[in-house]
Amino acid sequence: GRTYVPSDTDDPAAIDVDAACAAFQAGQTSISMGIFADVLVNGGTMGDQVDAEGGRVDVSLRVSSPTWVRPRRALVFCNGEEVAAMDVPVVEGKPTDVTLDLPVQLASMRDAWLVCVVLGDGIGGPWFPLLNDYTLAATNPVFLDVDGDGAYSNPRVTAQAMLEADLLAGRELAGPQNCDSGVALQYLDLLADVLVERTGETLRRVGRDAAAGRPNVEDYLQNHHPVREH
């Protein structure tokens, strides 16, 4: 595995170490096991916050690899949910260097982090030994300001604000509404303590409704011991 960091030179002896460290701190890196990936999202790159008001996201993903690595599938995830996918065009016996355009329209109008993953075949040769039978690349997150307030809120902060609004309005605690699984998971985690403390209810009813069509939430409800005890 390797971590790639941007540089303004191809000469290793001339790398600006301070600039490389700053890029690491800014999250402008990607990881690789045989495949290289870089991404632009609405004009921004890894580590950036970008305007995605209205949920429209234009992903431009560069995928490259040597002749002996075969990338297969490019995937885009927002808050842990797959939102777009595309096969990678490969020419046998030639290196790959393609840019894929993957437009995304988010179903949820909540802020989100976006990452891209590229999966490929295993190598099977002694020149590149791998513990796993696949090759891979993954980008660091790009942070999407979907609600247009000028700031990115992570799923937990978003869920906290949703729950506080529901409590303040005196609404029935019917579970997270109009959000993706990432936010829903955080909402349920925060809600579990509130339900027990204030009402003595459990997550059983609320969780069942929230889990419908959300495999990540179903897994959480089955495996999260404090919630199961509640």
mmCIF file of C-alpha atoms in Angstrom:
data_model
loop_
_atom_site.group_PDB
_atom_site.id
_atom_site.type_symbol
_atom_site.label_atom_id
_atom_site.label_comp_id
_atom_site.label_asym_id
_atom_site.label_seq_id
_atom_site.Cartn_x
_atom_site.Cartn_y
_atom_site.Cartn_z
ATOM 1 C CA GLY A 1 0.000 0.000 0.000
ATOM 2 C CA ARG A 2 1.011 3.590 -0.654
ATOM 3 C CA THR A 3 -0.197 7.070 0.245
ATOM 4 C CA TYR A 4 0.085 9.651 -2.524
ATOM 5 C CA VAL A 5 0.603 13.331 -1.773
ATOM 6 C CA PRO A 6 0.540 16.129 -4.404
ATOM 7 C CA SER A 7 3.723 17.916 -5.363
ATOM 8 C CA ASP A 8 4.713 20.553 -7.894
ATOM 9 C CA THR A 9 7.713 18.474 -9.001
ATOM 10 C CA ASP A 10 8.417 14.975 -10.292
ATOM 11 C CA ASP A 11 11.985 15.077 -8.892
ATOM 12 C CA PRO A 12 12.043 13.349 -5.467
ATOM 13 C CA ALA A 13 15.142 15.328 -4.447
ATOM 14 C CA ALA A 14 13.318 18.608 -5.064
ATOM 15 C CA ILE A 15 10.120 17.881 -3.111
ATOM 16 C CA ASP A 16 9.063 20.742 -0.827
ATOM 17 C CA VAL A 17 8.766 18.880 2.476
ATOM 18 C CA ASP A 18 6.803 21.655 4.194
ATOM 19 C CA ALA A 19 4.298 21.730 1.326
ATOM 20 C CA ALA A 20 3.949 17.943 1.428
ATOM 21 C CA CYS A 21 3.289 18.030 5.189
ATOM 22 C CA ALA A 22 0.717 20.792 4.696
ATOM 23 C CA ALA A 23 -1.015 18.700 2.042
ATOM 24 C CA PHE A 24 -1.170 15.757 4.470
ATOM 25 C CA GLN A 25 -2.686 17.965 7.146
ATOM 26 C CA ALA A 26 -5.215 19.325 4.639
ATOM 27 C CA GLY A 27 -6.341 15.821 3.675
ATOM 28 C CA GLN A 28 -5.142 16.154 0.079
ATOM 29 C CA THR A 29 -3.981 12.534 -0.175
ATOM 30 C CA SER A 30 -5.164 9.255 -1.644
ATOM 31 C CA ILE A 31 -4.249 5.646 -0.940
ATOM 32 C CA SER A 32 -3.234 2.949 -3.401
ATOM 33 C CA MET A 33 -2.699 -0.756 -3.748
ATOM 34 C CA GLY A 34 -1.673 -0.838 -7.399
ATOM 35 C CA ILE A 35 -4.201 1.754 -8.648
ATOM 36 C CA PHE A 36 -3.885 5.538 -8.422
ATOM 37 C CA ALA A 37 -6.918 7.813 -8.030
ATOM 38 C CA ASP A 38 -7.420 11.566 -7.888
ATOM 39 C CA VAL A 39 -10.710 13.445 -7.849
ATOM 40 C CA LEU A 40 -12.331 16.809 -8.468
ATOM 41 C CA VAL A 41 -15.785 17.396 -6.999
ATOM 42 C CA ASN A 42 -17.601 20.564 -8.072
ATOM 43 C CA GLY A 43 -14.153 22.025 -8.742
ATOM 44 C CA GLY A 44 -12.687 21.101 -5.348
ATOM 45 C CA THR A 45 -10.287 18.353 -4.432
ATOM 46 C CA MET A 46 -9.684 16.033 -1.489
ATOM 47 C CA GLY A 47 -9.823 17.815 1.857
ATOM 48 C CA ASP A 48 -11.802 20.741 0.425
ATOM 49 C CA GLN A 49 -15.264 21.949 1.371
ATOM 50 C CA VAL A 50 -17.285 22.539 -1.798
ATOM 51 C CA ASP A 51 -20.644 24.072 -2.562
ATOM 52 C CA ALA A 52 -23.185 21.360 -3.386
ATOM 53 C CA GLU A 53 -26.385 23.297 -2.747
ATOM 54 C CA GLY A 54 -29.344 21.425 -4.143
ATOM 55 C CA GLY A 55 -27.521 18.105 -3.930
ATOM 56 C CA ARG A 56 -26.010 18.295 -7.423
ATOM 57 C CA VAL A 57 -22.455 16.920 -7.419
ATOM 58 C CA ASP A 58 -20.160 16.540 -10.441
ATOM 59 C CA VAL A 59 -17.422 13.995 -9.738
ATOM 60 C CA SER A 60 -14.412 13.843 -12.067
ATOM 61 C CA LEU A 61 -12.355 10.812 -11.065
ATOM 62 C CA ARG A 62 -8.944 10.047 -12.548
ATOM 63 C CA VAL A 63 -7.973 6.359 -12.501
ATOM 64 C CA SER A 64 -4.521 5.189 -13.567
ATOM 65 C CA SER A 65 -2.477 2.024 -13.255
ATOM 66 C CA PRO A 66 0.399 0.150 -14.950
ATOM 67 C CA THR A 67 -0.160 -2.517 -17.574
ATOM 68 C CA TRP A 68 -0.091 -5.346 -15.028
ATOM 69 C CA VAL A 69 -2.953 -3.920 -12.915
ATOM 70 C CA ARG A 70 -6.548 -4.115 -14.129
ATOM 71 C CA PRO A 71 -8.961 -1.624 -12.512
ATOM 72 C CA ARG A 72 -12.549 -2.826 -12.785
ATOM 73 C CA ARG A 73 -15.073 -0.658 -10.965
ATOM 74 C CA ALA A 74 -15.205 2.931 -9.708
ATOM 75 C CA LEU A 75 -17.551 3.685 -6.805
ATOM 76 C CA VAL A 76 -18.674 6.936 -5.178
ATOM 77 C CA PHE A 77 -19.833 7.018 -1.555
ATOM 78 C CA CYS A 78 -21.556 9.816 0.360
ATOM 79 C CA ASN A 79 -21.730 9.406 4.137
ATOM 80 C CA GLY A 80 -20.914 5.737 3.586
ATOM 81 C CA GLU A 81 -23.679 5.050 1.048
ATOM 82 C CA GLU A 82 -22.909 4.117 -2.547
ATOM 83 C CA VAL A 83 -24.395 6.833 -4.768
ATOM 84 C CA ALA A 84 -22.735 6.178 -8.146
ATOM 85 C CA ALA A 85 -20.713 3.498 -9.906
ATOM 86 C CA MET A 86 -19.060 2.964 -13.288
ATOM 87 C CA ASP A 87 -16.935 0.325 -14.989
ATOM 88 C CA VAL A 88 -13.366 1.418 -15.731
ATOM 89 C CA PRO A 89 -12.433 1.073 -19.425
ATOM 90 C CA VAL A 90 -9.197 -0.918 -19.721
ATOM 91 C CA VAL A 91 -7.184 -1.879 -22.808
ATOM 92 C CA GLU A 92 -5.365 -5.193 -22.422
ATOM 93 C CA GLY A 93 -1.593 -4.803 -22.331
ATOM 94 C CA LYS A 94 -1.666 -1.001 -21.987
ATOM 95 C CA PRO A 95 -1.458 1.232 -18.936
ATOM 96 C CA THR A 96 -4.704 2.817 -17.785
ATOM 97 C CA ASP A 97 -5.117 6.558 -17.397
ATOM 98 C CA VAL A 98 -8.736 7.638 -17.743
ATOM 99 C CA THR A 99 -10.992 10.296 -16.248
ATOM 100 C CA LEU A 100 -14.513 9.217 -15.382
ATOM 101 C CA ASP A 101 -17.387 11.663 -15.043
ATOM 102 C CA LEU A 102 -19.901 10.516 -12.440
ATOM 103 C CA PRO A 103 -22.745 12.982 -11.848
ATOM 104 C CA VAL A 104 -24.494 12.507 -8.506
ATOM 105 C CA GLN A 105 -27.838 13.834 -7.322
ATOM 106 C CA LEU A 106 -28.133 13.354 -3.581
ATOM 107 C CA ALA A 107 -31.514 12.159 -2.369
ATOM 108 C CA SER A 108 -30.911 13.806 1.003
ATOM 109 C CA MET A 109 -30.440 17.570 1.250
ATOM 110 C CA ARG A 110 -28.010 17.191 4.156
ATOM 111 C CA ASP A 111 -24.280 17.882 4.189
ATOM 112 C CA ALA A 112 -22.119 14.869 3.407
ATOM 113 C CA TRP A 113 -18.562 13.665 2.941
ATOM 114 C CA LEU A 114 -17.743 12.068 -0.392
ATOM 115 C CA VAL A 115 -15.064 9.488 -1.187
ATOM 116 C CA CYS A 116 -14.250 7.492 -4.308
ATOM 117 C CA VAL A 117 -13.017 3.893 -4.362
ATOM 118 C CA VAL A 118 -11.624 1.969 -7.332
ATOM 119 C CA LEU A 119 -11.465 -1.842 -7.173
ATOM 120 C CA GLY A 120 -9.436 -4.075 -9.451
ATOM 121 C CA ASP A 121 -8.262 -7.635 -9.974
ATOM 122 C CA GLY A 122 -5.600 -9.256 -7.836
ATOM 123 C CA ILE A 123 -2.071 -9.474 -9.209
ATOM 124 C CA GLY A 124 -1.023 -13.073 -8.655
ATOM 125 C CA GLY A 125 2.649 -12.441 -9.365
ATOM 126 C CA PRO A 126 5.780 -12.289 -7.174
ATOM 127 C CA TRP A 127 6.632 -8.783 -8.431
ATOM 128 C CA PHE A 128 3.733 -7.279 -6.443
ATOM 129 C CA PRO A 129 2.760 -9.596 -3.552
ATOM 130 C CA LEU A 130 -0.549 -8.783 -1.901
ATOM 131 C CA LEU A 131 -2.243 -10.097 1.226
ATOM 132 C CA ASN A 132 -5.629 -9.627 -0.459
ATOM 133 C CA ASP A 133 -6.777 -10.838 -3.855
ATOM 134 C CA TYR A 134 -7.626 -7.401 -5.213
ATOM 135 C CA THR A 135 -6.105 -4.029 -6.093
ATOM 136 C CA LEU A 136 -7.547 -0.760 -4.870
ATOM 137 C CA ALA A 137 -7.428 3.007 -4.760
ATOM 138 C CA ALA A 138 -9.367 5.354 -2.486
ATOM 139 C CA THR A 139 -9.517 9.108 -2.159
ATOM 140 C CA ASN A 140 -9.677 11.151 0.990
ATOM 141 C CA PRO A 141 -13.028 12.888 1.598
ATOM 142 C CA VAL A 142 -14.359 15.965 -0.117
ATOM 143 C CA PHE A 143 -16.805 17.772 2.168
ATOM 144 C CA LEU A 144 -20.117 18.829 0.617
ATOM 145 C CA ASP A 145 -22.029 21.871 1.845
ATOM 146 C CA VAL A 146 -25.414 20.700 0.575
ATOM 147 C CA ASP A 147 -27.709 22.939 2.637
ATOM 148 C CA GLY A 148 -25.985 26.091 1.410
ATOM 149 C CA ASP A 149 -25.209 27.612 4.810
ATOM 150 C CA GLY A 150 -21.529 28.052 3.962
ATOM 151 C CA ALA A 151 -20.243 25.407 6.374
ATOM 152 C CA TYR A 152 -19.951 21.636 6.319
ATOM 153 C CA SER A 153 -21.592 19.749 9.193
ATOM 154 C CA ASN A 154 -20.603 16.154 9.815
ATOM 155 C CA PRO A 155 -23.324 13.492 10.212
ATOM 156 C CA ARG A 156 -23.251 13.584 14.015
ATOM 157 C CA VAL A 157 -23.596 17.359 14.176
ATOM 158 C CA THR A 158 -26.400 17.198 11.608
ATOM 159 C CA ALA A 159 -28.180 14.473 13.577
ATOM 160 C CA GLN A 160 -27.813 16.410 16.840
ATOM 161 C CA ALA A 161 -29.421 19.475 15.261
ATOM 162 C CA MET A 162 -32.275 17.359 13.847
ATOM 163 C CA LEU A 163 -32.945 15.707 17.195
ATOM 164 C CA GLU A 164 -32.835 18.988 19.103
ATOM 165 C CA ALA A 165 -35.292 20.500 16.607
ATOM 166 C CA ASP A 166 -37.643 17.541 17.041
ATOM 167 C CA LEU A 167 -37.465 17.791 20.836
ATOM 168 C CA LEU A 168 -37.934 21.558 20.825
ATOM 169 C CA ALA A 169 -40.972 21.274 18.565
ATOM 170 C CA GLY A 170 -42.469 18.579 20.781
ATOM 171 C CA ARG A 171 -42.767 16.239 17.823
ATOM 172 C CA GLU A 172 -43.270 12.518 18.307
ATOM 173 C CA LEU A 173 -39.877 10.845 18.240
ATOM 174 C CA ALA A 174 -40.616 8.792 15.157
ATOM 175 C CA GLY A 175 -37.024 8.395 14.026
ATOM 176 C CA PRO A 176 -34.845 10.264 11.531
ATOM 177 C CA GLN A 177 -36.640 11.703 8.533
ATOM 178 C CA ASN A 178 -35.337 12.837 5.135
ATOM 179 C CA CYS A 179 -31.714 11.886 5.665
ATOM 180 C CA ASP A 180 -29.190 9.289 4.549
ATOM 181 C CA SER A 181 -28.049 6.280 6.549
ATOM 182 C CA GLY A 182 -24.979 8.051 7.905
ATOM 183 C CA VAL A 183 -27.087 10.743 9.559
ATOM 184 C CA ALA A 184 -29.779 8.220 10.527
ATOM 185 C CA LEU A 185 -27.234 6.104 12.420
ATOM 186 C CA GLN A 186 -26.033 9.108 14.404
ATOM 187 C CA TYR A 187 -29.608 10.225 15.107
ATOM 188 C CA LEU A 188 -30.505 6.793 16.482
ATOM 189 C CA ASP A 189 -27.365 6.691 18.607
ATOM 190 C CA LEU A 190 -28.239 10.055 20.146
ATOM 191 C CA LEU A 191 -31.923 9.163 20.409
ATOM 192 C CA ALA A 192 -31.296 5.940 22.349
ATOM 193 C CA ASP A 193 -30.216 7.772 25.496
ATOM 194 C CA VAL A 194 -32.958 10.384 25.167
ATOM 195 C CA LEU A 195 -35.690 7.775 24.881
ATOM 196 C CA VAL A 196 -34.567 5.841 27.918
ATOM 197 C CA GLU A 197 -33.930 8.944 30.002
ATOM 198 C CA ARG A 198 -37.125 10.840 29.167
ATOM 199 C CA THR A 199 -39.754 8.283 28.287
ATOM 200 C CA GLY A 200 -38.519 4.815 29.096
ATOM 201 C CA GLU A 201 -39.196 3.839 25.455
ATOM 202 C CA THR A 202 -36.848 1.664 23.492
ATOM 203 C CA LEU A 203 -35.487 1.958 19.984
ATOM 204 C CA ARG A 204 -37.495 -1.044 18.854
ATOM 205 C CA ARG A 205 -40.365 0.822 17.184
ATOM 206 C CA VAL A 206 -38.390 3.831 16.044
ATOM 207 C CA GLY A 207 -35.481 1.685 14.880
ATOM 208 C CA ARG A 208 -37.698 -0.632 12.862
ATOM 209 C CA ASP A 209 -39.112 2.300 10.905
ATOM 210 C CA ALA A 210 -35.706 3.918 10.429
ATOM 211 C CA ALA A 211 -34.089 0.689 9.221
ATOM 212 C CA ALA A 212 -36.497 0.139 6.327
ATOM 213 C CA GLY A 213 -34.365 -0.039 3.175
ATOM 214 C CA ARG A 214 -31.194 0.947 5.042
ATOM 215 C CA PRO A 215 -28.850 -2.044 5.497
ATOM 216 C CA ASN A 216 -26.361 0.026 7.509
ATOM 217 C CA VAL A 217 -29.043 0.955 10.025
ATOM 218 C CA GLU A 218 -30.254 -2.654 10.252
ATOM 219 C CA ASP A 219 -26.706 -3.789 11.031
ATOM 220 C CA TYR A 220 -26.379 -1.097 13.674
ATOM 221 C CA LEU A 221 -29.571 -2.110 15.427
ATOM 222 C CA GLN A 222 -28.539 -5.776 15.421
ATOM 223 C CA ASN A 223 -24.973 -5.272 16.612
ATOM 224 C CA HIS A 224 -24.954 -2.160 18.809
ATOM 225 C CA HIS A 225 -25.083 -3.639 22.313
ATOM 226 C CA PRO A 226 -26.259 -0.551 24.260
ATOM 227 C CA VAL A 227 -29.164 -0.090 21.854
ATOM 228 C CA ARG A 228 -30.077 -3.776 21.990
ATOM 229 C CA GLU A 229 -30.123 -3.583 25.808
ATOM 230 C CA HIS A 230 -32.385 -0.548 25.627
#
